[in-house]
CSV table of C-alpha atoms and ligand atoms in Angstrom, one decimal:
chain,number,residue,atom,x,y,z
O,1,MET,CA,126.1,106.3,159.7
O,2,GLU,CA,125.2,109.3,157.5
O,3,ILE,CA,128.0,110.4,155.1
O,4,THR,CA,127.9,113.9,153.7
O,5,LEU,CA,128.3,114.5,150.0
O,6,SER,CA,131.3,116.8,150.5
O,7,GLU,CA,133.0,114.0,152.4
O,8,ILE,CA,132.2,111.5,149.6
O,9,LEU,CA,133.6,114.0,147.0
O,10,HIS,CA,136.7,114.5,148.9
O,11,HIS,CA,137.6,110.9,147.9
O,12,PHE,CA,137.6,111.7,144.2
O,13,ASP,CA,140.3,113.4,142.3
O,14,VAL,CA,138.4,116.6,141.5
O,15,LYS,CA,138.3,120.2,142.6
O,16,LEU,CA,134.7,121.5,142.6
O,17,ASP,CA,133.9,125.1,141.8
O,18,ASP,CA,130.7,125.1,143.9
O,19,ASP,CA,129.4,123.0,146.8
O,20,ASN,CA,125.9,122.5,145.3
O,21,GLU,CA,124.5,119.0,145.6
O,22,ILE,CA,121.2,118.6,143.8
O,23,PRO,CA,119.2,115.4,143.5
O,24,TYR,CA,119.0,114.7,139.8
O,25,GLY,CA,117.1,112.6,137.2
O,26,ASN,CA,114.3,110.0,137.5
O,27,GLY,CA,116.1,106.7,137.6
O,28,HIS,CA,114.5,103.9,139.6
O,29,ILE,CA,117.7,102.3,140.8
O,30,ASN,CA,120.7,104.5,141.8
O,31,THR,CA,120.6,107.7,143.8
O,32,THR,CA,121.9,110.5,141.6
O,33,PHE,CA,123.1,114.1,142.3
O,34,VAL,CA,124.6,116.8,140.2
O,35,VAL,CA,127.6,118.6,141.8
O,36,GLY,CA,129.8,121.5,140.7
O,37,LYS,CA,128.8,124.6,138.7
O,38,LYS,CA,131.1,125.5,135.7
O,39,THR,CA,132.3,121.9,135.5
O,40,ARG,CA,129.5,119.6,136.6
O,41,TYR,CA,129.6,116.0,137.6
O,42,ILE,CA,127.1,113.3,138.2
O,43,LEU,CA,127.6,111.7,141.7
O,44,GLN,CA,125.8,108.4,142.2
O,45,LYS,CA,125.3,106.1,145.1
O,46,ILE,CA,125.2,102.6,143.4
O,47,ASN,CA,122.3,100.6,144.6
O,48,THR,CA,124.0,97.7,146.2
O,49,ASN,CA,120.7,96.0,147.0
O,50,VAL,CA,120.4,95.6,143.2
O,51,PHE,CA,124.0,95.3,142.2
O,52,HIS,CA,125.6,92.9,144.8
O,53,ASP,CA,129.1,93.3,143.2
O,54,PRO,CA,129.6,97.0,142.5
O,55,ALA,CA,133.3,96.4,141.8
O,56,ALA,CA,132.2,94.1,138.9
O,57,VAL,CA,129.7,96.7,137.7
O,58,MET,CA,132.5,99.3,137.5
O,59,ARG,CA,135.0,96.9,135.9
O,60,ASN,CA,132.4,96.4,133.1
O,61,ILE,CA,131.8,100.1,132.8
O,62,VAL,CA,135.5,101.1,132.7
O,63,ALA,CA,136.2,98.5,130.0
O,64,VAL,CA,133.1,99.3,127.9
O,65,THR,CA,133.6,103.1,128.1
O,66,ALA,CA,137.4,102.7,127.2
O,67,HIS,CA,136.4,100.7,124.1
O,68,LEU,CA,133.8,103.3,123.1
O,69,ARG,CA,136.2,106.1,123.7
O,70,GLU,CA,138.8,104.6,121.5
O,71,LYS,CA,136.3,104.1,118.7
O,72,VAL,CA,134.9,107.6,118.9
O,73,ALA,CA,138.4,109.2,119.1
O,74,ALA,CA,139.5,107.1,116.0
O,75,ALA,CA,136.4,108.5,114.1
O,76,GLY,CA,137.3,112.1,115.1
O,77,GLY,CA,134.5,112.4,117.7
O,78,ASP,CA,134.6,113.9,121.2
O,79,PRO,CA,134.8,110.9,123.6
O,80,SER,CA,133.8,113.0,126.7
O,81,ARG,CA,130.4,113.5,125.0
O,82,ALA,CA,130.0,110.2,123.3
O,83,THR,CA,130.2,108.0,126.4
O,84,LEU,CA,130.4,108.2,130.2
O,85,THR,CA,133.7,109.4,131.7
O,86,PRO,CA,134.3,107.9,135.1
O,87,ILE,CA,136.3,110.0,137.5
O,88,TYR,CA,138.9,108.2,139.6
O,89,THR,CA,140.0,108.3,143.2
O,90,PRO,CA,143.6,109.4,143.8
O,91,ASP,CA,144.5,105.7,144.2
O,92,GLY,CA,143.1,104.9,140.8
O,93,LYS,CA,139.8,103.4,141.7
O,94,SER,CA,136.6,104.1,139.7
O,95,TYR,CA,134.4,104.1,142.8
O,96,TRP,CA,134.7,104.8,146.5
O,97,ASP,CA,133.7,102.2,149.1
O,98,ALA,CA,132.4,104.1,152.1
O,99,PRO,CA,133.1,102.5,155.5
O,100,ASN,CA,129.4,102.0,156.0
O,101,GLY,CA,129.2,99.7,153.0
O,102,ASP,CA,127.8,102.3,150.5
O,103,CYS,CA,129.4,102.7,147.2
O,104,TYR,CA,129.8,105.9,145.2
O,105,ARG,CA,131.0,106.9,141.7
O,106,LEU,CA,131.5,110.1,139.8
O,107,TYR,CA,131.0,110.8,136.1
O,108,LEU,CA,131.6,113.9,134.0
O,109,PHE,CA,128.2,115.6,133.4
O,110,ILE,CA,127.4,115.4,129.7
O,111,GLU,CA,126.5,119.0,129.0
O,112,GLY,CA,124.1,120.3,126.3
O,113,THR,CA,122.0,117.2,126.3
O,114,VAL,CA,118.5,116.1,127.3
O,115,CYS,CA,116.8,112.8,128.0
O,116,TYR,CA,113.1,112.1,128.2
O,117,ASP,CA,111.1,110.2,130.8
O,118,GLN,CA,108.2,110.4,128.3
O,119,VAL,CA,108.7,111.0,124.7
O,120,GLU,CA,107.2,114.1,123.0
O,121,ASN,CA,107.6,113.3,119.3
O,122,ALA,CA,108.5,110.6,116.8
O,123,ASP,CA,111.8,112.4,115.9
O,124,GLN,CA,113.1,111.7,119.4
O,125,LEU,CA,112.4,108.0,118.9
O,126,TYR,CA,114.2,108.0,115.6
O,127,HIS,CA,117.3,109.6,117.0
O,128,ALA,CA,117.2,107.4,120.2
O,129,ALA,CA,117.0,104.3,118.0
O,130,ARG,CA,120.0,105.3,116.0
O,131,GLU,CA,122.0,106.0,119.1
O,132,PHE,CA,121.2,102.6,120.6
O,133,GLY,CA,122.0,101.0,117.3
O,134,LYS,CA,125.4,102.8,117.1
O,135,PHE,CA,126.1,101.7,120.6
O,136,GLN,CA,125.6,98.1,119.7
O,137,ASN,CA,127.7,98.6,116.5
O,138,MET,CA,130.6,100.0,118.4
O,139,LEU,CA,130.5,97.1,120.9
O,140,ASP,CA,130.4,94.5,118.1
O,141,ASP,CA,134.0,93.6,118.6
O,142,PHE,CA,134.1,93.9,122.4
O,143,PRO,CA,135.1,90.6,124.0
O,144,ALA,CA,131.8,89.6,125.5
O,145,ASP,CA,133.3,86.9,127.7
O,146,THR,CA,135.3,89.5,129.7
O,147,LEU,CA,132.0,91.1,131.0
O,148,ALA,CA,130.7,90.1,134.4
O,149,GLU,CA,127.0,89.0,134.5
O,150,VAL,CA,126.2,91.7,137.1
O,151,ILE,CA,122.6,90.6,137.4
O,152,PRO,CA,122.3,87.0,136.3
O,153,ASN,CA,119.3,86.2,134.1
O,154,PHE,CA,118.4,89.9,133.8
O,155,HIS,CA,116.2,89.4,130.8
O,156,ASN,CA,115.5,85.7,131.2
O,157,THR,CA,111.7,86.2,131.1
O,158,ARG,CA,111.1,82.6,132.1
O,159,ASP,CA,113.1,83.2,135.2
O,160,ARG,CA,111.3,86.5,135.8
O,161,PHE,CA,108.1,84.5,135.6
O,162,ARG,CA,109.4,82.0,138.1
O,163,MET,CA,110.2,84.8,140.6
O,164,PHE,CA,106.8,86.3,140.0
O,165,ARG,CA,105.1,82.9,140.8
O,166,GLU,CA,107.2,82.6,143.9
O,167,ALA,CA,106.1,86.1,145.0
O,168,VAL,CA,102.5,85.1,144.4
O,169,ASP,CA,103.0,82.0,146.5
O,170,ALA,CA,104.9,83.8,149.3
O,171,ASN,CA,102.5,86.7,149.5
O,172,LEU,CA,105.0,88.5,151.6
O,173,ALA,CA,103.2,91.9,151.8
O,174,GLY,CA,99.7,90.3,152.0
O,175,ARG,CA,98.6,91.9,148.8
O,176,ARG,CA,97.8,88.8,146.7
O,177,ASP,CA,94.0,89.1,146.8
O,178,GLU,CA,94.1,92.7,145.9
O,179,VAL,CA,95.9,91.9,142.6
O,180,ALA,CA,94.1,88.8,141.6
O,181,GLU,CA,93.1,90.2,138.2
O,182,GLU,CA,96.7,91.3,137.4
O,183,ILE,CA,98.0,87.9,138.5
O,184,ALA,CA,95.5,86.2,136.1
O,185,PHE,CA,96.6,88.5,133.3
O,186,ALA,CA,100.3,87.6,133.8
O,187,MET,CA,99.6,83.9,134.3
O,188,ALA,CA,97.6,83.7,131.0
O,189,ARG,CA,100.7,84.8,129.1
O,190,GLU,CA,103.3,82.3,130.5
O,191,ALA,CA,103.7,80.7,127.1
O,192,ASP,CA,105.3,83.9,125.8
O,193,THR,CA,108.2,83.8,128.2
O,194,GLY,CA,110.3,81.1,126.4
O,195,ILE,CA,110.1,82.4,122.8
O,196,VAL,CA,113.2,84.5,122.7
O,197,LEU,CA,115.1,82.2,125.0
O,198,ASP,CA,114.3,79.2,122.7
O,199,ALA,CA,115.5,81.2,119.7
O,200,ILE,CA,118.8,82.0,121.6
O,201,ALA,CA,119.2,78.4,122.5
O,202,ASP,CA,118.7,77.2,118.9
O,203,GLY,CA,121.1,79.8,117.6
O,204,SER,CA,118.6,81.7,115.4
O,205,VAL,CA,119.0,84.7,117.7
O,206,PRO,CA,122.7,85.4,118.5
O,207,LEU,CA,124.0,86.7,121.8
O,208,ARG,CA,125.6,90.1,121.4
O,209,VAL,CA,127.0,92.7,123.8
O,210,THR,CA,123.8,94.7,124.6
O,211,HIS,CA,122.8,97.5,126.9
O,212,ASN,CA,119.8,95.7,128.5
O,213,ASP,CA,118.2,98.9,130.0
O,214,THR,CA,117.3,101.0,126.9
O,215,LYS,CA,114.7,103.1,128.5
O,216,LEU,CA,114.5,106.5,126.9
O,217,ASN,CA,115.9,108.4,129.8
O,218,ASN,CA,119.1,106.4,129.4
O,219,VAL,CA,119.9,107.9,126.0
O,220,MET,CA,121.1,111.6,125.7
O,221,LEU,CA,120.0,113.7,122.8
O,222,ASP,CA,121.5,117.0,121.8
O,223,ALA,CA,119.5,119.8,123.4
O,224,LYS,CA,119.8,121.9,120.3
O,225,THR,CA,119.7,119.6,117.3
O,226,GLY,CA,117.8,116.7,118.9
O,227,GLU,CA,120.3,114.2,117.5
O,228,GLY,CA,121.7,111.3,119.5
O,229,VAL,CA,124.7,112.1,121.7
O,230,CYS,CA,125.3,109.0,123.8
O,231,VAL,CA,123.9,106.1,125.7
O,232,ILE,CA,124.2,106.3,129.6
O,233,ASP,CA,123.3,104.0,132.5
O,234,LEU,CA,125.8,101.3,131.6
O,235,ASP,CA,125.3,99.2,134.7
O,236,THR,CA,123.6,96.3,132.9
O,237,VAL,CA,125.8,96.1,129.7
O,238,MET,CA,126.1,92.3,129.4
O,239,PRO,CA,125.7,89.6,126.7
O,240,GLY,CA,122.1,89.7,125.6
O,241,SER,CA,119.9,89.8,122.6
O,242,LEU,CA,119.4,92.8,120.3
O,243,LEU,CA,115.7,92.1,120.8
O,244,TYR,CA,116.0,93.1,124.5
O,245,ASP,CA,117.3,96.5,123.6
O,246,PHE,CA,114.8,97.0,120.8
O,247,GLY,CA,111.8,95.9,122.9
O,248,ASP,CA,112.7,97.6,126.1
O,249,ALA,CA,113.2,101.0,124.3
O,250,LEU,CA,109.7,100.8,122.8
O,251,ARG,CA,108.2,99.7,126.1
O,252,LEU,CA,108.7,103.2,127.3
O,253,GLY,CA,109.2,105.0,124.0
O,254,GLY,CA,106.0,103.7,122.4
O,255,ASN,CA,103.9,104.5,125.5
O,256,SER,CA,101.4,107.4,124.9
O,257,GLY,CA,101.6,108.4,128.5
O,258,ALA,CA,103.9,108.1,131.6
O,259,GLU,CA,105.1,104.8,132.9
O,260,ASP,CA,103.2,105.5,136.1
O,261,GLU,CA,100.1,107.2,134.7
O,262,THR,CA,97.0,106.3,136.8
O,263,ASP,CA,94.4,107.4,134.2
O,264,LEU,CA,94.6,104.3,132.0
O,265,SER,CA,92.4,105.8,129.3
O,266,LYS,CA,95.5,107.8,128.4
O,267,ILE,CA,97.6,104.7,127.8
O,268,TYR,CA,98.0,103.1,124.4
O,269,PHE,CA,100.8,101.9,122.2
O,270,ARG,CA,101.8,104.5,119.6
O,271,LEU,CA,102.4,103.0,116.2
O,272,ASP,CA,103.8,106.3,114.8
O,273,TYR,CA,106.5,106.1,117.5
O,274,PHE,CA,107.1,102.4,116.8
O,275,GLU,CA,107.6,103.2,113.2
O,276,ALA,CA,110.1,106.0,113.9
O,277,PHE,CA,112.1,103.7,116.1
O,278,VAL,CA,112.1,100.9,113.6
O,279,ARG,CA,113.3,103.2,110.9
O,280,GLY,CA,116.3,104.4,113.1
O,281,PHE,CA,117.2,100.9,114.4
O,282,VAL,CA,117.1,99.3,110.9
O,283,GLN,CA,119.2,102.1,109.5
O,284,GLU,CA,122.0,101.3,112.0
O,285,LEU,CA,121.6,97.5,112.5
O,286,GLY,CA,119.5,96.3,109.6
O,287,SER,CA,122.3,94.6,107.8
O,288,LYS,CA,123.3,92.6,110.9
O,289,MET,CA,120.0,91.2,112.0
O,290,THR,CA,119.2,87.5,111.4
O,291,PRO,CA,115.8,86.6,109.8
O,292,ARG,CA,114.6,85.3,113.2
O,293,GLU,CA,115.6,88.6,114.9
O,294,ILE,CA,113.7,90.6,112.3
O,295,GLU,CA,110.7,88.3,112.7
O,296,LEU,CA,110.7,88.7,116.5
O,297,LEU,CA,111.1,92.5,116.6
O,298,PRO,CA,107.3,93.3,117.1
O,299,PHE,CA,106.9,90.4,119.6
O,300,SER,CA,110.0,91.6,121.6
O,301,VAL,CA,108.3,94.9,122.4
O,302,LYS,CA,105.3,93.0,123.9
O,303,LEU,CA,107.7,90.6,125.7
O,304,MET,CA,109.8,93.4,127.3
O,305,THR,CA,106.7,95.3,128.3
O,306,TYR,CA,105.2,92.1,129.8
O,307,GLU,CA,108.4,91.3,131.6
O,308,CYS,CA,108.6,94.8,133.1
O,309,GLY,CA,105.0,94.5,134.1
O,310,ILE,CA,105.5,91.3,136.0
O,311,ARG,CA,108.7,92.8,137.6
O,312,PHE,CA,106.6,95.7,138.9
O,313,LEU,CA,103.9,93.3,140.1
O,314,THR,CA,106.5,91.0,141.8
O,315,ASP,CA,107.9,94.0,143.6
O,316,TYR,CA,104.5,95.1,144.7
O,317,LEU,CA,103.8,91.6,146.0
O,318,ASN,CA,107.1,91.5,147.8
O,319,GLY,CA,106.5,94.8,149.6
O,320,ASP,CA,108.4,97.3,147.2
O,321,THR,CA,112.0,96.3,147.9
O,322,TYR,CA,113.6,96.7,144.4
O,323,PHE,CA,112.3,99.7,142.4
O,324,ARG,CA,112.4,103.2,144.0
O,325,ILE,CA,108.8,104.2,144.7
O,326,HIS,CA,107.3,107.7,145.4
O,327,ARG,CA,103.8,106.7,146.6
O,328,PRO,CA,102.3,103.6,148.2
O,329,LYS,CA,100.9,101.9,145.1
O,330,HIS,CA,103.5,103.2,142.7
O,331,ASN,CA,104.7,99.7,141.5
O,332,LEU,CA,101.1,98.6,141.0
O,333,ASP,CA,100.3,101.8,138.9
O,334,ARG,CA,103.4,101.0,136.8
O,335,CYS,CA,102.3,97.4,136.4
O,336,HIS,CA,98.9,98.6,135.1
O,337,THR,CA,100.3,100.8,132.4
O,338,GLN,CA,102.6,97.9,131.2
O,339,PHE,CA,99.7,95.4,131.1
O,340,LYS,CA,97.5,97.9,129.3
O,341,LEU,CA,100.2,98.3,126.7
O,342,VAL,CA,100.6,94.6,126.4
O,343,ALA,CA,96.9,94.2,125.6
O,344,ASP,CA,97.1,97.0,123.1
O,345,MET,CA,100.2,95.6,121.4
O,346,GLU,CA,98.4,92.2,121.1
O,347,ALA,CA,95.6,94.0,119.2
O,348,LYS,CA,98.1,95.9,117.0
O,349,MET,CA,100.5,93.0,116.4
O,350,ASP,CA,99.6,92.7,112.7
O,351,GLU,CA,100.1,96.4,112.1
O,352,MET,CA,103.5,96.3,113.9
O,353,LYS,CA,104.6,93.4,111.7
O,354,ALA,CA,103.5,95.4,108.6
O,355,ILE,CA,105.6,98.3,109.8
O,356,VAL,CA,108.7,96.2,110.2
O,357,LYS,CA,108.1,94.7,106.8
O,358,LYS,CA,108.0,98.1,105.3
O,359,TYR,CA,111.6,98.8,106.4
O,360,ILE,CA,113.2,95.3,106.4
O,361,GLY,CA,112.4,91.7,105.6
N,1,LIG,P1,119.4,104.8,137.3
N,1,LIG,O1,120.2,103.5,137.2
N,1,LIG,O2,118.9,105.1,138.6
N,1,LIG,O3,118.4,105.0,136.2
N,1,LIG,P2,121.1,106.6,135.7
N,1,LIG,O4,122.6,106.3,135.6
N,1,LIG,O5,120.2,106.3,134.5
N,1,LIG,O6,120.6,106.0,137.0
N,1,LIG,O7,121.0,108.2,136.0
N,1,LIG,C1,119.8,108.8,136.3
N,1,LIG,C2,119.6,110.1,135.5
N,1,LIG,O8,120.6,111.0,135.7
N,1,LIG,C3,119.6,109.8,133.9
N,1,LIG,O9,118.3,109.4,133.5
N,1,LIG,C4,120.0,111.2,133.4
N,1,LIG,O10,118.9,112.1,133.4
N,1,LIG,C5,121.0,111.6,134.5
N,1,LIG,N1,122.4,111.3,134.2
N,1,LIG,C6,123.1,110.2,134.5
N,1,LIG,N2,124.4,110.3,134.1
N,1,LIG,C7,124.6,111.5,133.5
N,1,LIG,C8,125.7,112.1,132.9
N,1,LIG,N3,126.9,111.6,132.9
N,1,LIG,N4,125.5,113.4,132.4
N,1,LIG,C9,124.2,114.0,132.5
N,1,LIG,N5,123.2,113.4,133.0
N,1,LIG,C10,123.3,112.1,133.5
N,2,LIG,C1,115.1,100.4,136.0
N,2,LIG,O1,117.7,102.1,136.3
N,2,LIG,P1,116.5,102.5,135.4
N,2,LIG,O2,115.5,103.4,136.1
N,2,LIG,O3,117.1,103.1,134.1
N,2,LIG,C2,115.5,98.9,135.8
N,2,LIG,C3,115.1,98.5,134.4
N,2,LIG,C4,113.5,98.6,134.2
N,2,LIG,C5,113.2,100.1,134.5
N,2,LIG,C6,111.7,100.3,134.5
N,2,LIG,C7,118.9,97.7,136.8
N,2,LIG,O4,115.8,101.2,135.0
N,2,LIG,O5,115.4,97.1,134.1
N,2,LIG,O6,113.1,98.3,132.9
N,2,LIG,O7,113.7,100.5,135.8
N,2,LIG,N1,116.9,98.7,135.9
N,2,LIG,C8,117.4,97.7,136.7
N,2,LIG,O8,111.4,101.6,134.4
N,2,LIG,O9,116.7,96.9,137.2
N,3,LIG,MG1,118.6,105.0,134.2
């Protein structure tokens, strides 16, 4: 059953000044629209194939944004710009369950901001890093045990590898022979998958409340000043490692090209962007990091890029059922950029370590 957007909006406690409904943004997971004119809102269909318990996702988001709002207000800031503002239904729910099983939510549109699918200069990395750092700082005292684990083992790279190996064995879409080289690249790096997990297990890397999806188009920068405004896409806020947020941000932020660039000669890892991000991140979180966290910062970028690469490859092998794609080999193209970056990071690891040392350690 097809539901119209105006019918969906009717279930939220808002009066719109326009009936525009424009597809918006470049996220791979949810379906996003901008609605309204003078006062704009973000309407999203939550991807229930990815988030099996949307009620738990929204409970996390309501709690986390309430915590952030309080902190920002206490510091004299504007909470409606500094975090997401969920709009409620008249009966007080933060989402609407449609009769066909779909699930929708509405947020205030954060005006006067921009986010980047591909970074344009080092300054953007510096400000994004500070914003992700501030986000973690503000959630430092959030009770982590009240958060639902909405996607279990989200950054458990060992488990991601297991799922990858299962996809190779199952060969559901019949594409295994076509990607033999990519499979070999991934298999050769299996030993990397346990390094951060082992550090978490031995206590040298603490669990914190982390964002877990720190891609650059999930942080809003001020359209005029370029400074950080807020972190969005809070679906995956869960207990995790600071290394996940650091590494994942540079996976996309340190890429010289687009995540899905098909001309691989354009793809390399930008040390100048890496340095700008390190500078901002250390400025906000430097005093909190343990020696092992500091030591693993460069490796975490490679690990998160590798993990994302095997996730794209797994999805390609499974027949493209997880990430939204816009062309037949989109997931394979994405996998190629990630693996090219991994190889480049391996070549540049000593330089990355030297950059971290320059700022901390
Ligand atoms: P996905 O999980 O699919 O990535 P996001 O929540 O990240 O979905 O939303 C997709 C895009 O929509 C973001 O990258 C951003 O451009 C835009 N967006 C999301 N929420 C807001 C908001 N409250 N205000 C302005 N833009 C937003
Ligand atoms: C997805 O939702 P979005 O587009 O911000 C994915 C991330 C991946 C990223 C790859 C919930 O992020 O984990 O790193 O695509 N989010 C989820 O671009 O799986
Ligand atoms: Mg997003």
